Short mmCIF file of N, CA and C in Angstrom, two decimals:
data_model
loop_
_atom_site.label_atom_id
_atom_site.label_comp_id
_atom_site.label_asym_id
_atom_site.label_seq_id
_atom_site.Cartn_x
_atom_site.Cartn_y
_atom_site.Cartn_z
N UNK V 1 110.89 115.40 -197.42
CA UNK V 1 109.74 115.73 -197.69
C UNK V 1 108.86 114.80 -198.39
N UNK V 2 108.15 114.03 -198.22
CA UNK V 2 107.28 113.10 -198.94
C UNK V 2 106.24 114.08 -199.71
N UNK V 3 105.99 113.63 -200.81
CA UNK V 3 105.09 114.43 -201.74
C UNK V 3 104.15 113.24 -202.45
N UNK V 4 103.03 113.65 -202.81
CA UNK V 4 102.15 112.87 -203.70
C UNK V 4 102.53 113.12 -204.92
N UNK V 5 102.57 111.80 -205.72
CA UNK V 5 102.97 111.98 -207.05
C UNK V 5 102.08 112.72 -207.90
N UNK V 6 102.82 113.94 -208.43
CA UNK V 6 101.97 114.51 -209.41
C UNK V 6 102.20 113.81 -211.20
N UNK V 7 101.16 114.19 -211.98
CA UNK V 7 101.08 113.30 -212.98
C UNK V 7 102.30 113.62 -213.91
N UNK V 8 102.87 114.62 -214.01
CA UNK V 8 103.59 115.15 -215.02
C UNK V 8 104.88 115.49 -214.17
N UNK V 9 106.10 115.49 -215.17
CA UNK V 9 107.33 116.23 -214.67
C UNK V 9 106.96 117.81 -214.51
N UNK V 10 106.23 118.17 -215.63
CA UNK V 10 105.74 119.63 -215.18
C UNK V 10 105.45 120.13 -214.17
N UNK V 11 104.39 119.21 -213.94
CA UNK V 11 103.66 119.60 -212.32
C UNK V 11 104.56 119.43 -211.46
N UNK V 12 105.40 118.40 -211.41
CA UNK V 12 106.47 118.33 -210.25
C UNK V 12 107.59 119.39 -210.05
N UNK V 13 107.83 120.22 -211.44
CA UNK V 13 108.70 121.23 -211.17
C UNK V 13 108.14 122.34 -210.66
N UNK V 14 106.75 122.68 -210.75
CA UNK V 14 105.90 123.46 -210.12
C UNK V 14 105.66 123.25 -208.90
N UNK V 15 105.63 121.94 -208.37
CA UNK V 15 105.67 121.57 -206.79
C UNK V 15 106.90 122.03 -206.37
N UNK V 16 107.94 121.42 -206.52
CA UNK V 16 109.29 121.95 -206.15
C UNK V 16 109.59 123.18 -206.00
N UNK V 17 109.36 124.06 -207.07
CA UNK V 17 109.38 125.36 -206.98
C UNK V 17 108.65 126.12 -205.72
N UNK V 18 107.69 125.49 -205.84
CA UNK V 18 106.69 126.19 -204.67
C UNK V 18 107.16 125.42 -203.06
N UNK V 19 107.61 124.44 -202.92
CA UNK V 19 108.34 123.98 -201.79
C UNK V 19 109.41 124.55 -201.43
N UNK V 20 110.11 125.13 -202.49
CA UNK V 20 111.30 125.94 -201.92
C UNK V 20 110.88 127.23 -201.59
N UNK V 21 109.80 127.76 -202.10
CA UNK V 21 109.40 129.21 -201.53
C UNK V 21 109.85 130.15 -202.69
N UNK V 22 110.17 129.73 -203.71
CA UNK V 22 110.78 130.54 -204.86
C UNK V 22 109.40 131.05 -205.79
N UNK V 23 109.67 132.48 -206.28
CA UNK V 23 108.90 132.83 -207.48
C UNK V 23 109.51 132.32 -208.74
N UNK V 24 108.63 132.18 -209.68
CA UNK V 24 109.12 131.83 -211.09
C UNK V 24 110.29 132.52 -211.49
N UNK V 25 110.50 133.75 -211.33
CA UNK V 25 111.58 134.50 -211.76
C UNK V 25 112.80 134.19 -210.89
N UNK V 26 112.97 134.18 -209.71
CA UNK V 26 114.06 133.47 -209.00
C UNK V 26 114.50 132.31 -209.33
N UNK V 27 113.21 131.23 -209.39
CA UNK V 27 113.74 129.78 -209.78
C UNK V 27 114.20 129.79 -211.27
N UNK V 28 113.65 130.41 -212.28
CA UNK V 28 114.05 130.58 -213.55
C UNK V 28 115.58 131.04 -213.51
N UNK V 29 115.90 131.99 -212.92
CA UNK V 29 117.07 132.82 -212.85
C UNK V 29 118.32 131.66 -212.30
N UNK V 30 118.07 131.02 -211.60
CA UNK V 30 119.21 130.27 -211.00
C UNK V 30 119.32 128.92 -212.15
N UNK V 31 118.61 128.77 -212.81
CA UNK V 31 118.52 127.45 -213.78
C UNK V 31 118.74 128.02 -215.10
N UNK V 32 119.22 129.49 -215.31
CA UNK V 32 119.31 129.97 -216.66
C UNK V 32 118.18 129.80 -217.59
N UNK V 33 117.05 130.12 -217.25
CA UNK V 33 116.01 129.75 -218.03
C UNK V 33 115.09 131.19 -217.99
N UNK V 34 114.24 131.35 -219.16
CA UNK V 34 113.30 132.68 -218.92
C UNK V 34 112.29 132.31 -217.84
N UNK V 35 112.10 133.21 -217.18
CA UNK V 35 110.54 133.20 -216.45
C UNK V 35 109.48 132.90 -217.39
N UNK V 36 109.47 133.35 -218.50
CA UNK V 36 108.20 133.00 -219.31
C UNK V 36 108.32 131.59 -219.69
N UNK V 37 109.50 130.93 -220.19
CA UNK V 37 109.47 129.27 -220.33
C UNK V 37 109.24 128.84 -219.38
N UNK V 38 109.53 129.20 -218.12
CA UNK V 38 109.22 128.35 -216.94
C UNK V 38 107.86 128.40 -216.68
N UNK V 39 107.46 129.36 -217.01
CA UNK V 39 105.48 129.42 -216.82
C UNK V 39 105.21 128.57 -217.69
N UNK V 40 105.46 128.42 -218.94
CA UNK V 40 105.11 127.73 -220.04
C UNK V 40 105.50 126.09 -219.49
N UNK V 41 106.41 125.91 -218.96
CA UNK V 41 106.60 124.55 -218.45
C UNK V 41 105.49 124.28 -217.34
N UNK V 42 105.35 125.13 -216.53
CA UNK V 42 104.37 124.72 -215.53
C UNK V 42 103.04 124.53 -215.76
N UNK V 43 102.70 125.24 -216.66
CA UNK V 43 101.10 125.09 -217.32
C UNK V 43 101.15 124.17 -218.34
N UNK V 44 102.26 123.40 -218.65
CA UNK V 44 102.16 122.00 -219.75
C UNK V 44 102.47 122.56 -221.21
N UNK V 45 102.85 123.95 -221.46
CA UNK V 45 102.68 124.23 -222.76
C UNK V 45 104.29 124.01 -223.38
N UNK V 46 105.09 123.92 -222.38
CA UNK V 46 106.62 123.67 -222.92
C UNK V 46 106.97 122.51 -222.42
N UNK V 47 107.98 121.91 -223.13
CA UNK V 47 108.39 120.58 -222.77
C UNK V 47 109.63 120.74 -221.87
N UNK V 48 109.70 119.74 -221.11
CA UNK V 48 111.14 119.71 -220.29
C UNK V 48 112.13 118.82 -221.16
N UNK V 49 113.50 119.03 -220.93
CA UNK V 49 114.33 118.28 -221.47
C UNK V 49 115.55 118.11 -220.36
N UNK V 50 116.30 117.07 -220.90
CA UNK V 50 117.31 116.45 -219.77
C UNK V 50 118.15 117.67 -219.28
N UNK V 51 118.80 118.69 -219.95
CA UNK V 51 119.14 119.92 -219.38
C UNK V 51 118.52 120.55 -218.25
N UNK V 52 117.23 120.78 -218.44
CA UNK V 52 116.52 121.40 -217.55
C UNK V 52 116.25 120.68 -216.11
N UNK V 53 116.08 119.35 -216.33
CA UNK V 53 116.02 118.34 -215.12
C UNK V 53 117.19 118.48 -214.32
N UNK V 54 118.36 118.25 -214.92
CA UNK V 54 119.81 118.14 -214.27
C UNK V 54 119.83 119.50 -213.58
N UNK V 55 119.52 120.53 -214.27
CA UNK V 55 119.86 121.91 -213.58
C UNK V 55 118.97 121.99 -212.61
N UNK V 56 117.84 121.57 -212.47
CA UNK V 56 116.90 121.83 -211.26
C UNK V 56 117.51 120.99 -210.00
N UNK V 57 117.86 119.73 -210.59
CA UNK V 57 118.13 118.60 -209.45
C UNK V 57 119.66 119.23 -208.91
N UNK V 58 120.59 119.68 -209.60
CA UNK V 58 121.92 120.10 -209.33
C UNK V 58 121.63 121.49 -208.19
N UNK V 59 120.90 122.14 -208.60
CA UNK V 59 120.92 123.41 -208.21
C UNK V 59 119.99 124.00 -207.02
N UNK V 60 118.92 122.87 -206.87
CA UNK V 60 118.09 122.96 -205.59
C UNK V 60 117.96 121.63 -204.72
N UNK V 61 118.67 120.67 -205.19
CA UNK V 61 118.73 119.27 -204.45
C UNK V 61 117.60 118.33 -204.78
N UNK V 62 116.82 118.76 -205.82
CA UNK V 62 115.63 117.75 -206.08
C UNK V 62 115.97 116.42 -206.52
N UNK V 63 115.42 115.69 -205.94
CA UNK V 63 115.71 114.21 -206.49
C UNK V 63 115.12 113.60 -207.65
N UNK V 64 116.20 113.58 -208.56
CA UNK V 64 116.04 113.23 -209.99
C UNK V 64 114.95 112.20 -210.23
N UNK V 65 114.79 111.10 -209.47
CA UNK V 65 113.94 110.21 -209.87
C UNK V 65 112.73 110.85 -209.32
N UNK V 66 112.38 111.55 -208.19
CA UNK V 66 111.16 112.00 -208.01
C UNK V 66 110.96 112.99 -209.04
N UNK V 67 111.60 113.84 -209.66
CA UNK V 67 111.35 114.92 -210.61
C UNK V 67 110.85 114.00 -211.93
N UNK V 68 111.68 113.15 -212.43
CA UNK V 68 111.07 112.23 -213.49
C UNK V 68 109.91 111.59 -213.50
N UNK V 69 109.86 110.73 -212.49
CA UNK V 69 108.81 109.73 -212.16
C UNK V 69 108.01 109.88 -211.15
N UNK V 70 107.92 110.77 -210.16
CA UNK V 70 107.29 111.02 -209.03
C UNK V 70 107.64 109.96 -208.11
N UNK V 71 108.90 109.09 -207.90
CA UNK V 71 109.15 108.19 -207.03
C UNK V 71 109.92 108.63 -206.30
N UNK V 72 109.85 108.46 -204.87
CA UNK V 72 110.84 108.69 -203.74
C UNK V 72 110.51 109.74 -203.16
N UNK V 73 111.47 110.80 -202.47
CA UNK V 73 111.33 112.12 -201.94
C UNK V 73 111.54 113.15 -202.78
N UNK V 74 110.72 114.34 -202.60
CA UNK V 74 110.93 115.33 -203.44
C UNK V 74 112.35 115.74 -203.61
N UNK V 75 113.00 115.85 -202.29
CA UNK V 75 114.45 116.36 -202.35
C UNK V 75 115.13 115.44 -201.96
N UNK V 76 116.55 115.40 -202.63
CA UNK V 76 117.66 114.28 -201.99
C UNK V 76 118.53 114.95 -200.85
N UNK V 77 118.34 116.13 -200.51
CA UNK V 77 118.67 116.69 -199.25
C UNK V 77 117.62 117.49 -198.80
N UNK V 78 117.76 117.95 -197.54
CA UNK V 78 116.43 118.57 -196.86
C UNK V 78 116.99 120.03 -197.05
N UNK V 79 116.47 120.86 -197.46
CA UNK V 79 116.92 122.37 -197.59
C UNK V 79 116.63 123.12 -196.42
N UNK V 80 115.73 122.82 -195.54
CA UNK V 80 116.08 123.48 -194.07
C UNK V 80 117.18 122.86 -193.38
N UNK V 81 117.37 121.76 -193.35
CA UNK V 81 118.53 121.19 -192.86
C UNK V 81 119.92 122.02 -193.48
N UNK V 82 119.94 122.07 -194.49
CA UNK V 82 121.01 122.84 -195.19
C UNK V 82 121.12 124.18 -194.73
N UNK V 83 120.18 124.76 -194.78
CA UNK V 83 119.92 126.26 -194.32
C UNK V 83 120.41 126.34 -192.65
N UNK V 84 120.00 125.28 -192.07
CA UNK V 84 120.28 125.50 -190.23
C UNK V 84 121.65 125.32 -190.39
N UNK V 85 122.39 124.42 -191.11
CA UNK V 85 123.84 124.16 -191.09
C UNK V 85 124.57 125.45 -191.33
N UNK V 86 123.89 126.03 -192.38
CA UNK V 86 124.61 127.21 -193.01
C UNK V 86 124.78 128.35 -191.76
N UNK V 87 123.62 128.52 -191.43
CA UNK V 87 123.49 129.57 -190.01
C UNK V 87 124.30 129.09 -189.03
N UNK V 88 124.37 127.96 -188.66
CA UNK V 88 125.09 127.27 -187.53
C UNK V 88 126.37 127.62 -187.76
N UNK V 89 127.10 127.33 -188.99
CA UNK V 89 128.31 127.94 -189.18
C UNK V 89 128.68 129.13 -189.60
N UNK V 90 127.82 130.09 -189.86
CA UNK V 90 127.96 131.39 -189.89
C UNK V 90 128.14 131.95 -188.66
N UNK V 91 127.37 131.56 -187.32
CA UNK V 91 127.12 132.09 -186.06
C UNK V 91 128.78 131.89 -185.35
N UNK V 92 129.25 130.86 -186.01
CA UNK V 92 130.99 130.36 -185.37
C UNK V 92 131.64 131.09 -185.59
N UNK V 93 131.47 131.96 -186.73
CA UNK V 93 132.69 132.95 -187.19
C UNK V 93 132.68 134.15 -186.42
N UNK V 94 133.83 134.69 -186.23
CA UNK V 94 133.99 136.08 -185.67
C UNK V 94 133.29 136.77 -186.61
N UNK V 95 132.69 137.89 -185.85
CA UNK V 95 131.98 139.35 -186.62
C UNK V 95 132.84 139.78 -187.94
N UNK V 96 133.92 139.64 -187.85
CA UNK V 96 134.74 140.49 -188.80
C UNK V 96 134.68 139.34 -190.10
N UNK V 97 134.42 138.22 -189.80
CA UNK V 97 134.44 137.25 -191.03
C UNK V 97 133.17 137.06 -191.39
N UNK V 98 132.09 137.35 -190.44
CA UNK V 98 130.85 137.30 -190.77
C UNK V 98 130.45 138.48 -191.98
N UNK V 99 131.31 139.62 -191.86
CA UNK V 99 130.97 140.72 -192.39
C UNK V 99 131.54 140.30 -193.77
N UNK V 100 132.74 139.86 -194.00
CA UNK V 100 133.58 139.10 -195.17
C UNK V 100 132.65 138.39 -196.05
N UNK V 101 131.87 137.30 -195.33
CA UNK V 101 131.18 136.48 -195.98
C UNK V 101 129.75 136.77 -196.65
N UNK V 102 129.35 138.15 -195.86
CA UNK V 102 127.98 138.90 -196.47
C UNK V 102 128.67 139.53 -197.66
N UNK V 103 129.82 140.17 -197.74
CA UNK V 103 130.16 140.98 -198.65
C UNK V 103 130.20 140.07 -199.98
N UNK V 104 131.20 138.64 -199.59
CA UNK V 104 131.37 137.68 -200.69
C UNK V 104 129.85 137.38 -201.34
N UNK V 105 128.92 137.28 -200.46
CA UNK V 105 127.64 136.84 -201.23
C UNK V 105 127.19 137.89 -202.24
N UNK V 106 126.87 138.95 -201.51
CA UNK V 106 126.78 140.24 -202.47
C UNK V 106 127.41 140.36 -203.74
N UNK V 107 128.84 139.74 -203.67
CA UNK V 107 129.54 139.95 -205.08
C UNK V 107 129.28 138.82 -205.89
N UNK V 108 128.83 137.72 -205.24
CA UNK V 108 128.39 136.71 -205.83
C UNK V 108 127.25 136.74 -206.68
N UNK V 109 126.30 137.66 -205.87
CA UNK V 109 124.95 137.64 -206.44
C UNK V 109 125.01 138.48 -207.77
N UNK V 110 125.96 139.83 -207.58
CA UNK V 110 126.34 140.80 -208.68
C UNK V 110 126.75 139.90 -210.00
N UNK V 111 127.73 139.11 -209.69
CA UNK V 111 128.15 138.08 -210.68
C UNK V 111 127.12 137.24 -211.36
N UNK V 112 126.51 136.36 -210.46
CA UNK V 112 125.20 135.65 -211.00
C UNK V 112 124.42 136.63 -211.93
N UNK V 113 123.80 137.67 -211.24
CA UNK V 113 122.95 138.58 -212.35
C UNK V 113 123.59 138.95 -213.72
N UNK V 114 124.82 138.88 -213.96
CA UNK V 114 125.53 139.19 -215.19
C UNK V 114 125.77 138.26 -215.92
N UNK V 115 126.35 137.07 -215.32
CA UNK V 115 126.86 135.98 -215.93
C UNK V 115 126.10 134.72 -215.62
N UNK V 116 125.51 133.97 -216.31
CA UNK V 116 124.77 132.65 -216.00
C UNK V 116 125.70 131.62 -215.44
N UNK V 117 125.52 130.68 -214.60
CA UNK V 117 126.47 129.58 -214.36
C UNK V 117 126.72 128.41 -215.31
N UNK V 118 127.79 128.00 -215.66
CA UNK V 118 127.58 127.04 -216.79
C UNK V 118 127.45 125.59 -216.20
#
């Protein structure tokens, strides 16, 4: 996904979040940041440090060079392609295993809500 160069890393974070279709709350939860801090980042009232950049890139497949400098593609992986692959693999499973996968995802979401990823 080619994107126009935004002037600041703060603005590019907002563009990436919007491209992923995530609310500030969901986006910030994944990277263990308060939604208030993320809102401050997006309106350029808060600074972005290396830790935040690394977490965004690792968690969402955002191209670090694009995020830091506005160079290259927004994503190092295509989120739609990854999702399509996931659905395709899921459909290949026996229904019993599909149920198991869904239960595991529910468990992981519960764990994620109580203990941030390190």
